[in-house]
Amino acid sequence: DVKVTQSSRYLVKRTGEKVFLECVQDMDHENMFWYRQDPGLGLRLIYFSYDVKMKEKGDIPEGYSVSREKKERFSLILESASTNQTSMYLCASSLGLAGGPSSYEQYFGPGTRLTVT
Amino acid sequence: QKEVEQDPGPLSVPEGAIVSLNCTYSNSAFQYFMWYRQYSRKGPELLMYTYSSGNKEDGRFTAQVDKSSKYISLFIRDSQPSDSATYLCAMKYRLYNQGGKLIFGQGTELSVKP
């Protein structure tokens, strides 16, 4: 079974702090994604990566950065946390190009609920 | 206008009812359609996917795609309390591009009452 793990389930940080959210997948997937999920807004893509050291902006990248130094690990960084970044953060991965149609199924981690006070 | 629109609900039905969940989309370039289910305090998981117009059945679940109307539906027959979750539709433009990026609907919260 594919497993996507996230470093914390719940996190409370203060405004202005630098925040690191870590995501690890154990199935050698090419693609990794970071979303935030807010009531009424659904899942919004922050950043994604289709290879080590490669990253692409999603729909709402402002205030965030990412790092992918190893294939299995994708980190989301809030450079200076603000209260409007209080949200549920979900990491996902997918196999990628080589596997055919079902290879784009995204497997999600359990999420990190971040509260910025 | 959002690329994918989904009624956020919440939707409450009695056990055994037929449930219809719907999404509309604006871009005819979408070719790959999925439904995810998300239980409370969990990440979403893939329920069904399809890439052609028509129906696809899996047990009590049927996914329907109407590309001419830009409309997709998920039907749940004989709904059970264990079906209570948020259901998200998701779409992709082409099979091999943009690292597998998906466009999600807002999600519909479903509650099935015993």
mmCIF file of C-alpha atoms in Angstrom:
data_model
loop_
_atom_site.group_PDB
_atom_site.id
_atom_site.type_symbol
_atom_site.label_atom_id
_atom_site.label_comp_id
_atom_site.label_asym_id
_atom_site.label_seq_id
_atom_site.Cartn_x
_atom_site.Cartn_y
_atom_site.Cartn_z
ATOM 1 C CA ASP A 1 0.000 0.000 0.000
ATOM 2 C CA VAL A 2 1.108 3.515 -0.758
ATOM 3 C CA LYS A 3 1.787 5.465 2.337
ATOM 4 C CA VAL A 4 2.063 9.225 2.542
ATOM 5 C CA THR A 5 3.010 10.556 5.935
ATOM 6 C CA GLN A 6 3.022 14.096 7.213
ATOM 7 C CA SER A 7 5.214 15.240 10.071
ATOM 8 C CA SER A 8 2.482 16.584 12.328
ATOM 9 C CA ARG A 9 -1.306 16.186 12.640
ATOM 10 C CA TYR A 10 -1.746 19.421 14.577
ATOM 11 C CA LEU A 11 0.519 22.444 14.760
ATOM 12 C CA VAL A 12 0.164 25.811 16.493
ATOM 13 C CA LYS A 13 2.527 28.616 15.508
ATOM 14 C CA ARG A 14 2.794 32.328 16.139
ATOM 15 C CA THR A 15 2.528 35.048 13.533
ATOM 16 C CA GLY A 16 5.885 35.675 11.884
ATOM 17 C CA GLU A 17 7.363 32.269 12.652
ATOM 18 C CA LYS A 18 8.964 30.181 9.925
ATOM 19 C CA VAL A 19 7.044 26.929 9.612
ATOM 20 C CA PHE A 20 8.154 23.665 8.020
ATOM 21 C CA LEU A 21 5.687 20.984 6.995
ATOM 22 C CA GLU A 22 7.232 17.697 5.937
ATOM 23 C CA CYS A 23 5.787 15.016 3.694
ATOM 24 C CA VAL A 24 7.261 11.600 2.914
ATOM 25 C CA GLN A 25 6.005 8.940 0.485
ATOM 26 C CA ASP A 26 7.302 5.408 0.350
ATOM 27 C CA MET A 27 6.337 4.281 -3.182
ATOM 28 C CA ASP A 28 8.964 5.950 -5.369
ATOM 29 C CA HIS A 29 6.383 8.344 -6.833
ATOM 30 C CA GLU A 30 7.521 10.988 -9.301
ATOM 31 C CA ASN A 31 4.955 13.657 -8.457
ATOM 32 C CA MET A 32 4.254 15.321 -5.136
ATOM 33 C CA PHE A 33 1.773 18.040 -4.233
ATOM 34 C CA TRP A 34 0.878 20.429 -1.439
ATOM 35 C CA TYR A 35 -2.710 21.618 -0.998
ATOM 36 C CA ARG A 36 -4.581 23.610 1.540
ATOM 37 C CA GLN A 37 -8.204 22.825 2.313
ATOM 38 C CA ASP A 38 -10.614 25.412 3.654
ATOM 39 C CA PRO A 39 -14.395 25.188 4.182
ATOM 40 C CA GLY A 40 -16.281 26.216 1.061
ATOM 41 C CA LEU A 41 -13.095 26.522 -0.992
ATOM 42 C CA GLY A 42 -12.170 22.887 -1.413
ATOM 43 C CA LEU A 43 -8.619 21.814 -2.192
ATOM 44 C CA ARG A 44 -6.352 24.506 -3.553
ATOM 45 C CA LEU A 45 -2.967 23.626 -4.992
ATOM 46 C CA ILE A 46 -0.044 25.516 -3.488
ATOM 47 C CA TYR A 47 2.954 23.899 -5.204
ATOM 48 C CA PHE A 48 3.794 20.658 -6.912
ATOM 49 C CA SER A 49 6.920 18.837 -7.998
ATOM 50 C CA TYR A 50 7.371 16.319 -10.800
ATOM 51 C CA ASP A 51 11.006 15.492 -10.079
ATOM 52 C CA VAL A 52 13.739 16.009 -7.531
ATOM 53 C CA LYS A 53 14.690 19.684 -7.270
ATOM 54 C CA MET A 54 11.872 20.588 -9.685
ATOM 55 C CA LYS A 55 8.895 22.641 -8.539
ATOM 56 C CA GLU A 56 5.948 24.392 -10.113
ATOM 57 C CA LYS A 57 3.644 27.000 -8.652
ATOM 58 C CA GLY A 58 0.065 26.008 -8.123
ATOM 59 C CA ASP A 59 -2.908 28.320 -7.768
ATOM 60 C CA ILE A 60 -1.986 29.975 -4.463
ATOM 61 C CA PRO A 61 1.819 29.985 -4.019
ATOM 62 C CA GLU A 62 2.089 33.399 -2.343
ATOM 63 C CA GLY A 63 3.602 33.186 1.132
ATOM 64 C CA TYR A 64 4.862 29.631 0.605
ATOM 65 C CA SER A 65 7.942 27.926 -0.739
ATOM 66 C CA VAL A 66 8.855 24.267 -1.206
ATOM 67 C CA SER A 67 11.869 22.026 -1.265
ATOM 68 C CA ARG A 68 12.406 18.624 -2.821
ATOM 69 C CA GLU A 69 15.952 17.453 -2.276
ATOM 70 C CA LYS A 70 15.073 13.746 -2.270
ATOM 71 C CA LYS A 71 12.474 11.920 -4.304
ATOM 72 C CA GLU A 72 10.508 10.713 -1.311
ATOM 73 C CA ARG A 73 10.368 13.998 0.591
ATOM 74 C CA PHE A 74 8.560 17.231 -0.198
ATOM 75 C CA SER A 75 8.626 20.108 2.257
ATOM 76 C CA LEU A 76 6.332 23.110 2.462
ATOM 77 C CA ILE A 77 7.739 26.241 4.068
ATOM 78 C CA LEU A 78 5.807 29.202 5.375
ATOM 79 C CA GLU A 79 8.469 31.895 5.417
ATOM 80 C CA SER A 80 6.605 34.151 7.855
ATOM 81 C CA ALA A 81 3.378 32.610 9.076
ATOM 82 C CA SER A 82 0.262 34.757 9.068
ATOM 83 C CA THR A 83 -3.186 34.174 10.523
ATOM 84 C CA ASN A 84 -4.690 33.751 7.042
ATOM 85 C CA GLN A 85 -2.515 30.682 6.618
ATOM 86 C CA THR A 86 -4.470 28.873 9.313
ATOM 87 C CA SER A 87 -5.766 25.858 7.422
ATOM 88 C CA MET A 88 -5.629 22.119 6.819
ATOM 89 C CA TYR A 89 -2.571 21.246 4.717
ATOM 90 C CA LEU A 90 -2.621 18.086 2.653
ATOM 91 C CA CYS A 91 0.281 16.435 0.892
ATOM 92 C CA ALA A 92 -0.239 14.008 -1.990
ATOM 93 C CA SER A 93 1.840 11.959 -4.399
ATOM 94 C CA SER A 94 1.252 10.183 -7.695
ATOM 95 C CA LEU A 95 3.239 7.687 -9.696
ATOM 96 C CA GLY A 96 3.682 9.820 -12.814
ATOM 97 C CA LEU A 97 4.106 9.372 -16.530
ATOM 98 C CA ALA A 98 5.297 5.801 -16.765
ATOM 99 C CA GLY A 99 2.330 4.032 -15.293
ATOM 100 C CA GLY A 100 -0.570 4.732 -17.669
ATOM 101 C CA PRO A 101 -3.963 6.324 -16.859
ATOM 102 C CA SER A 102 -4.195 5.168 -13.268
ATOM 103 C CA SER A 103 -0.724 6.534 -12.565
ATOM 104 C CA TYR A 104 -2.200 9.974 -11.979
ATOM 105 C CA GLU A 105 -4.200 8.837 -8.989
ATOM 106 C CA GLN A 106 -3.127 11.028 -6.122
ATOM 107 C CA TYR A 107 -2.538 9.434 -2.719
ATOM 108 C CA PHE A 108 -3.026 11.768 0.185
ATOM 109 C CA GLY A 109 -1.526 12.003 3.617
ATOM 110 C CA PRO A 110 -3.714 12.517 6.714
ATOM 111 C CA GLY A 111 -3.215 16.265 6.741
ATOM 112 C CA THR A 112 -1.723 18.812 9.128
ATOM 113 C CA ARG A 113 -4.087 21.226 10.800
ATOM 114 C CA LEU A 114 -2.074 24.412 11.240
ATOM 115 C CA THR A 115 -3.245 27.215 13.477
ATOM 116 C CA VAL A 116 -1.402 30.537 13.357
ATOM 117 C CA THR A 117 -2.117 32.832 16.296
ATOM 118 C CA GLN B 1 -15.883 31.611 -12.818
ATOM 119 C CA LYS B 2 -14.304 28.540 -11.277
ATOM 120 C CA GLU B 3 -13.188 25.808 -13.646
ATOM 121 C CA VAL B 4 -15.027 23.177 -11.615
ATOM 122 C CA GLU B 5 -18.208 23.845 -9.644
ATOM 123 C CA GLN B 6 -19.622 21.500 -7.034
ATOM 124 C CA ASP B 7 -22.555 22.041 -4.696
ATOM 125 C CA PRO B 8 -20.980 22.113 -1.218
ATOM 126 C CA GLY B 9 -24.127 20.826 0.501
ATOM 127 C CA PRO B 10 -24.386 19.645 3.200
ATOM 128 C CA LEU B 11 -26.603 16.850 1.974
ATOM 129 C CA SER B 12 -28.497 14.689 4.456
ATOM 130 C CA VAL B 13 -30.353 11.536 3.377
ATOM 131 C CA PRO B 14 -31.925 8.520 5.114
ATOM 132 C CA GLU B 15 -30.207 5.166 4.936
ATOM 133 C CA GLY B 16 -31.083 3.292 1.739
ATOM 134 C CA ALA B 17 -31.646 6.433 -0.335
ATOM 135 C CA ILE B 18 -30.113 7.014 -3.750
ATOM 136 C CA VAL B 19 -27.650 9.870 -3.628
ATOM 137 C CA SER B 20 -26.678 12.035 -6.570
ATOM 138 C CA LEU B 21 -23.558 14.196 -6.373
ATOM 139 C CA ASN B 22 -22.779 16.538 -9.237
ATOM 140 C CA CYS B 23 -20.059 18.706 -10.727
ATOM 141 C CA THR B 24 -20.040 21.017 -13.704
ATOM 142 C CA TYR B 25 -16.977 22.266 -15.502
ATOM 143 C CA SER B 26 -16.241 25.002 -17.977
ATOM 144 C CA ASN B 27 -13.223 23.771 -19.928
ATOM 145 C CA SER B 28 -13.842 21.129 -22.584
ATOM 146 C CA ALA B 29 -10.135 20.241 -22.452
ATOM 147 C CA PHE B 30 -10.769 18.195 -19.311
ATOM 148 C CA GLN B 31 -10.484 14.555 -20.308
ATOM 149 C CA TYR B 32 -9.973 12.610 -17.121
ATOM 150 C CA PHE B 33 -12.524 12.582 -14.302
ATOM 151 C CA MET B 34 -12.300 11.307 -10.752
ATOM 152 C CA TRP B 35 -14.269 11.124 -7.544
ATOM 153 C CA TYR B 36 -12.510 11.199 -4.184
ATOM 154 C CA ARG B 37 -14.029 10.422 -0.793
ATOM 155 C CA GLN B 38 -12.766 12.101 2.360
ATOM 156 C CA TYR B 39 -13.741 10.900 5.802
ATOM 157 C CA SER B 40 -13.528 13.309 8.718
ATOM 158 C CA ARG B 41 -9.943 14.000 9.826
ATOM 159 C CA LYS B 42 -8.512 11.929 6.964
ATOM 160 C CA GLY B 43 -7.005 12.712 3.578
ATOM 161 C CA PRO B 44 -9.058 12.126 0.407
ATOM 162 C CA GLU B 45 -8.903 8.720 -1.263
ATOM 163 C CA LEU B 46 -9.764 7.830 -4.839
ATOM 164 C CA LEU B 47 -13.188 6.266 -5.272
ATOM 165 C CA MET B 48 -13.570 6.064 -9.053
ATOM 166 C CA TYR B 49 -12.057 7.420 -12.239
ATOM 167 C CA THR B 50 -13.135 7.515 -15.861
ATOM 168 C CA TYR B 51 -12.023 9.179 -19.058
ATOM 169 C CA SER B 52 -14.972 8.671 -21.404
ATOM 170 C CA SER B 53 -18.566 9.792 -21.601
ATOM 171 C CA GLY B 54 -21.097 7.356 -20.228
ATOM 172 C CA ASN B 55 -21.425 5.345 -17.047
ATOM 173 C CA LYS B 56 -18.944 3.365 -15.011
ATOM 174 C CA GLU B 57 -20.184 1.151 -12.227
ATOM 175 C CA ASP B 58 -18.412 -0.191 -9.149
ATOM 176 C CA GLY B 59 -20.661 -1.905 -6.648
ATOM 177 C CA ARG B 60 -23.111 0.631 -5.260
ATOM 178 C CA PHE B 61 -21.318 3.509 -6.978
ATOM 179 C CA THR B 62 -21.861 4.755 -10.537
ATOM 180 C CA ALA B 63 -19.834 7.539 -12.125
ATOM 181 C CA GLN B 64 -21.454 9.301 -15.057
ATOM 182 C CA VAL B 65 -19.797 11.704 -17.478
ATOM 183 C CA ASP B 66 -21.578 13.862 -20.029
ATOM 184 C CA LYS B 67 -18.898 15.723 -21.957
ATOM 185 C CA SER B 68 -21.384 17.496 -24.214
ATOM 186 C CA SER B 69 -22.997 19.130 -21.178
ATOM 187 C CA LYS B 70 -19.728 19.373 -19.200
ATOM 188 C CA TYR B 71 -21.349 17.576 -16.320
ATOM 189 C CA ILE B 72 -20.298 14.652 -14.149
ATOM 190 C CA SER B 73 -22.218 12.798 -11.473
ATOM 191 C CA LEU B 74 -21.645 10.188 -8.813
ATOM 192 C CA PHE B 75 -24.608 8.043 -7.816
ATOM 193 C CA ILE B 76 -24.668 6.018 -4.623
ATOM 194 C CA ARG B 77 -27.332 3.315 -4.405
ATOM 195 C CA ASP B 78 -28.610 1.914 -1.122
ATOM 196 C CA SER B 79 -26.648 4.525 0.806
ATOM 197 C CA GLN B 80 -25.201 3.491 4.161
ATOM 198 C CA PRO B 81 -24.139 5.496 7.235
ATOM 199 C CA SER B 82 -20.571 4.485 6.367
ATOM 200 C CA ASP B 83 -20.927 6.544 3.159
ATOM 201 C CA SER B 84 -21.066 9.707 5.277
ATOM 202 C CA ALA B 85 -18.094 11.731 4.084
ATOM 203 C CA THR B 86 -17.129 14.626 1.862
ATOM 204 C CA TYR B 87 -17.047 13.748 -1.833
ATOM 205 C CA LEU B 88 -14.778 15.690 -4.169
ATOM 206 C CA CYS B 89 -14.799 15.620 -7.927
ATOM 207 C CA ALA B 90 -11.461 16.118 -9.689
ATOM 208 C CA MET B 91 -10.440 16.606 -13.299
ATOM 209 C CA LYS B 92 -7.327 16.637 -15.413
ATOM 210 C CA TYR B 93 -6.699 18.354 -18.761
ATOM 211 C CA ARG B 94 -4.700 15.717 -20.548
ATOM 212 C CA LEU B 95 -3.244 12.480 -19.486
ATOM 213 C CA TYR B 96 0.437 13.340 -19.731
ATOM 214 C CA ASN B 97 1.093 16.895 -18.683
ATOM 215 C CA GLN B 98 1.846 19.162 -15.793
ATOM 216 C CA GLY B 99 3.023 16.427 -13.484
ATOM 217 C CA GLY B 100 -0.436 15.015 -12.905
ATOM 218 C CA LYS B 101 -2.030 18.218 -11.679
ATOM 219 C CA LEU B 102 -5.729 17.830 -10.811
ATOM 220 C CA ILE B 103 -8.434 20.457 -10.524
ATOM 221 C CA PHE B 104 -10.776 19.761 -7.600
ATOM 222 C CA GLY B 105 -14.344 20.801 -6.923
ATOM 223 C CA GLN B 106 -15.219 22.321 -3.552
ATOM 224 C CA GLY B 107 -16.508 19.006 -2.161
ATOM 225 C CA THR B 108 -20.013 17.951 -1.073
ATOM 226 C CA GLU B 109 -20.530 16.904 2.540
ATOM 227 C CA LEU B 110 -22.878 13.896 2.725
ATOM 228 C CA SER B 111 -24.550 12.546 5.833
ATOM 229 C CA VAL B 112 -26.516 9.285 5.708
ATOM 230 C CA LYS B 113 -28.815 8.901 8.703
ATOM 231 C CA PRO B 114 -29.637 5.418 10.063
#
